[in-house]
Short mmCIF file of N, CA and C in Angstrom, two decimals:
data_model
loop_
_atom_site.label_atom_id
_atom_site.label_comp_id
_atom_site.label_asym_id
_atom_site.label_seq_id
_atom_site.Cartn_x
_atom_site.Cartn_y
_atom_site.Cartn_z
N UNK A 1 125.22 29.57 -34.18
CA UNK A 1 125.39 30.79 -34.94
C UNK A 1 125.49 30.43 -36.43
N UNK A 2 124.87 31.21 -37.23
CA UNK A 2 124.91 31.01 -38.67
C UNK A 2 126.10 31.76 -39.27
N UNK A 3 126.56 31.25 -40.39
CA UNK A 3 127.64 31.94 -41.08
C UNK A 3 127.13 32.43 -42.43
N UNK A 4 127.81 33.40 -42.95
CA UNK A 4 127.44 33.98 -44.23
C UNK A 4 128.45 33.53 -45.27
N UNK A 5 127.96 33.03 -46.38
CA UNK A 5 128.83 32.66 -47.48
C UNK A 5 128.65 33.71 -48.56
N UNK A 6 129.71 34.44 -48.84
CA UNK A 6 129.64 35.52 -49.81
C UNK A 6 129.91 35.00 -51.22
N UNK A 7 129.22 35.57 -52.18
CA UNK A 7 129.45 35.26 -53.58
C UNK A 7 130.86 35.69 -53.95
N UNK A 8 131.56 34.85 -54.71
CA UNK A 8 132.89 35.21 -55.21
C UNK A 8 132.85 35.20 -56.73
N UNK A 9 133.47 36.20 -57.31
CA UNK A 9 133.58 36.26 -58.76
C UNK A 9 134.61 35.22 -59.21
N UNK A 10 134.63 34.91 -60.49
CA UNK A 10 135.64 33.97 -60.99
C UNK A 10 137.07 34.40 -60.66
N UNK A 11 137.30 35.69 -60.52
CA UNK A 11 138.64 36.17 -60.19
C UNK A 11 138.93 36.15 -58.68
N UNK A 12 137.93 35.71 -57.88
CA UNK A 12 138.13 35.58 -56.43
C UNK A 12 137.71 36.77 -55.60
N UNK A 13 137.14 37.79 -56.21
CA UNK A 13 136.70 38.97 -55.45
C UNK A 13 135.34 38.69 -54.80
N UNK A 14 135.09 39.34 -53.67
CA UNK A 14 133.81 39.26 -52.96
C UNK A 14 133.20 40.65 -52.92
N UNK A 15 132.45 41.04 -53.96
CA UNK A 15 131.95 42.41 -54.01
C UNK A 15 131.02 42.79 -52.86
N UNK A 16 130.19 41.87 -52.40
CA UNK A 16 129.27 42.20 -51.30
C UNK A 16 130.05 42.39 -50.01
N UNK A 17 130.99 41.50 -49.75
CA UNK A 17 131.81 41.62 -48.54
C UNK A 17 132.61 42.92 -48.57
N UNK A 18 133.15 43.26 -49.73
CA UNK A 18 133.90 44.51 -49.86
C UNK A 18 132.99 45.72 -49.60
N UNK A 19 131.76 45.66 -50.13
CA UNK A 19 130.81 46.74 -49.91
C UNK A 19 130.50 46.89 -48.43
N UNK A 20 130.20 45.77 -47.76
CA UNK A 20 129.86 45.83 -46.34
C UNK A 20 131.03 46.30 -45.50
N UNK A 21 132.22 45.88 -45.85
CA UNK A 21 133.41 46.27 -45.11
C UNK A 21 133.67 47.78 -45.20
N UNK A 22 133.29 48.37 -46.32
CA UNK A 22 133.55 49.79 -46.52
C UNK A 22 132.46 50.71 -45.97
N UNK A 23 131.42 50.15 -45.37
CA UNK A 23 130.37 50.98 -44.79
C UNK A 23 130.84 51.62 -43.49
N UNK A 24 130.25 52.75 -43.16
CA UNK A 24 130.52 53.36 -41.86
C UNK A 24 129.79 52.54 -40.80
N UNK A 25 130.09 52.76 -39.54
CA UNK A 25 129.41 52.04 -38.47
C UNK A 25 127.90 52.28 -38.52
N UNK A 26 127.51 53.51 -38.77
CA UNK A 26 126.08 53.85 -38.81
C UNK A 26 125.39 53.14 -39.97
N UNK A 27 126.04 53.12 -41.13
CA UNK A 27 125.47 52.43 -42.29
C UNK A 27 125.38 50.92 -42.04
N UNK A 28 126.39 50.36 -41.39
CA UNK A 28 126.40 48.93 -41.08
C UNK A 28 125.26 48.59 -40.12
N UNK A 29 124.98 49.47 -39.17
CA UNK A 29 123.88 49.26 -38.24
C UNK A 29 122.54 49.24 -38.98
N UNK A 30 122.40 50.13 -39.96
CA UNK A 30 121.17 50.18 -40.74
C UNK A 30 120.98 48.91 -41.56
N UNK A 31 122.06 48.43 -42.16
CA UNK A 31 121.98 47.19 -42.94
C UNK A 31 121.57 46.04 -42.03
N UNK A 32 122.18 45.96 -40.87
CA UNK A 32 121.83 44.91 -39.90
C UNK A 32 120.38 45.03 -39.48
N UNK A 33 119.91 46.23 -39.26
CA UNK A 33 118.54 46.48 -38.86
C UNK A 33 117.56 45.98 -39.92
N UNK A 34 117.91 46.13 -41.18
CA UNK A 34 117.05 45.70 -42.27
C UNK A 34 117.13 44.19 -42.48
N UNK A 35 118.32 43.62 -42.38
CA UNK A 35 118.50 42.20 -42.69
C UNK A 35 118.05 41.27 -41.57
N UNK A 36 118.07 41.72 -40.34
CA UNK A 36 117.70 40.85 -39.22
C UNK A 36 116.27 40.32 -39.35
N UNK A 37 115.26 41.15 -39.61
CA UNK A 37 113.92 40.60 -39.79
C UNK A 37 113.82 39.65 -40.99
N UNK A 38 114.56 39.94 -42.06
CA UNK A 38 114.54 39.07 -43.23
C UNK A 38 115.10 37.69 -42.86
N UNK A 39 116.15 37.66 -42.07
CA UNK A 39 116.73 36.40 -41.62
C UNK A 39 115.74 35.65 -40.74
N UNK A 40 115.07 36.35 -39.85
CA UNK A 40 114.09 35.72 -38.96
C UNK A 40 112.95 35.11 -39.76
N UNK A 41 112.51 35.79 -40.81
CA UNK A 41 111.44 35.26 -41.66
C UNK A 41 111.93 34.00 -42.37
N UNK A 42 113.14 34.03 -42.90
CA UNK A 42 113.68 32.86 -43.60
C UNK A 42 113.79 31.66 -42.67
N UNK A 43 114.23 31.88 -41.44
CA UNK A 43 114.35 30.79 -40.47
C UNK A 43 112.96 30.24 -40.13
N UNK A 44 111.99 31.12 -39.94
CA UNK A 44 110.63 30.68 -39.63
C UNK A 44 110.03 29.87 -40.78
N UNK A 45 110.27 30.31 -42.00
CA UNK A 45 109.75 29.57 -43.16
C UNK A 45 110.39 28.20 -43.26
N UNK A 46 111.68 28.10 -42.98
CA UNK A 46 112.35 26.80 -43.03
C UNK A 46 111.81 25.88 -41.94
N UNK A 47 111.58 26.41 -40.76
CA UNK A 47 111.01 25.60 -39.67
C UNK A 47 109.63 25.09 -40.05
N UNK A 48 108.83 25.95 -40.70
CA UNK A 48 107.49 25.55 -41.12
C UNK A 48 107.58 24.41 -42.14
N UNK A 49 108.50 24.52 -43.10
CA UNK A 49 108.67 23.46 -44.10
C UNK A 49 109.11 22.16 -43.43
N UNK A 50 110.04 22.25 -42.49
CA UNK A 50 110.50 21.05 -41.78
C UNK A 50 109.35 20.41 -41.01
N UNK A 51 108.54 21.22 -40.36
CA UNK A 51 107.39 20.71 -39.61
C UNK A 51 106.40 20.01 -40.54
N UNK A 52 106.13 20.65 -41.68
CA UNK A 52 105.19 20.07 -42.63
C UNK A 52 105.70 18.75 -43.18
N UNK A 53 107.00 18.65 -43.43
CA UNK A 53 107.59 17.40 -43.89
C UNK A 53 107.39 16.29 -42.85
N UNK A 54 107.62 16.62 -41.58
CA UNK A 54 107.44 15.63 -40.54
C UNK A 54 105.99 15.17 -40.42
N UNK A 55 105.06 16.06 -40.69
CA UNK A 55 103.65 15.72 -40.60
C UNK A 55 103.20 14.79 -41.72
N UNK A 56 103.90 14.83 -42.85
CA UNK A 56 103.56 13.98 -43.99
C UNK A 56 103.88 12.52 -43.69
N UNK A 57 104.85 12.25 -42.84
CA UNK A 57 105.28 10.87 -42.60
C UNK A 57 104.56 10.28 -41.45
#
């Protein structure tokens, strides 16, 4: 399982985490629906880069 590291301001606040925490359940579902494909694309791109690196050696 992957973990999320939230940006923290110099004063220690996490504005993105605070925003997500304050969403309704329905809004949170929509955010998850949008971010899941983006995460899958990022993972696929990283796997492609790793594969290409292995092919170079």
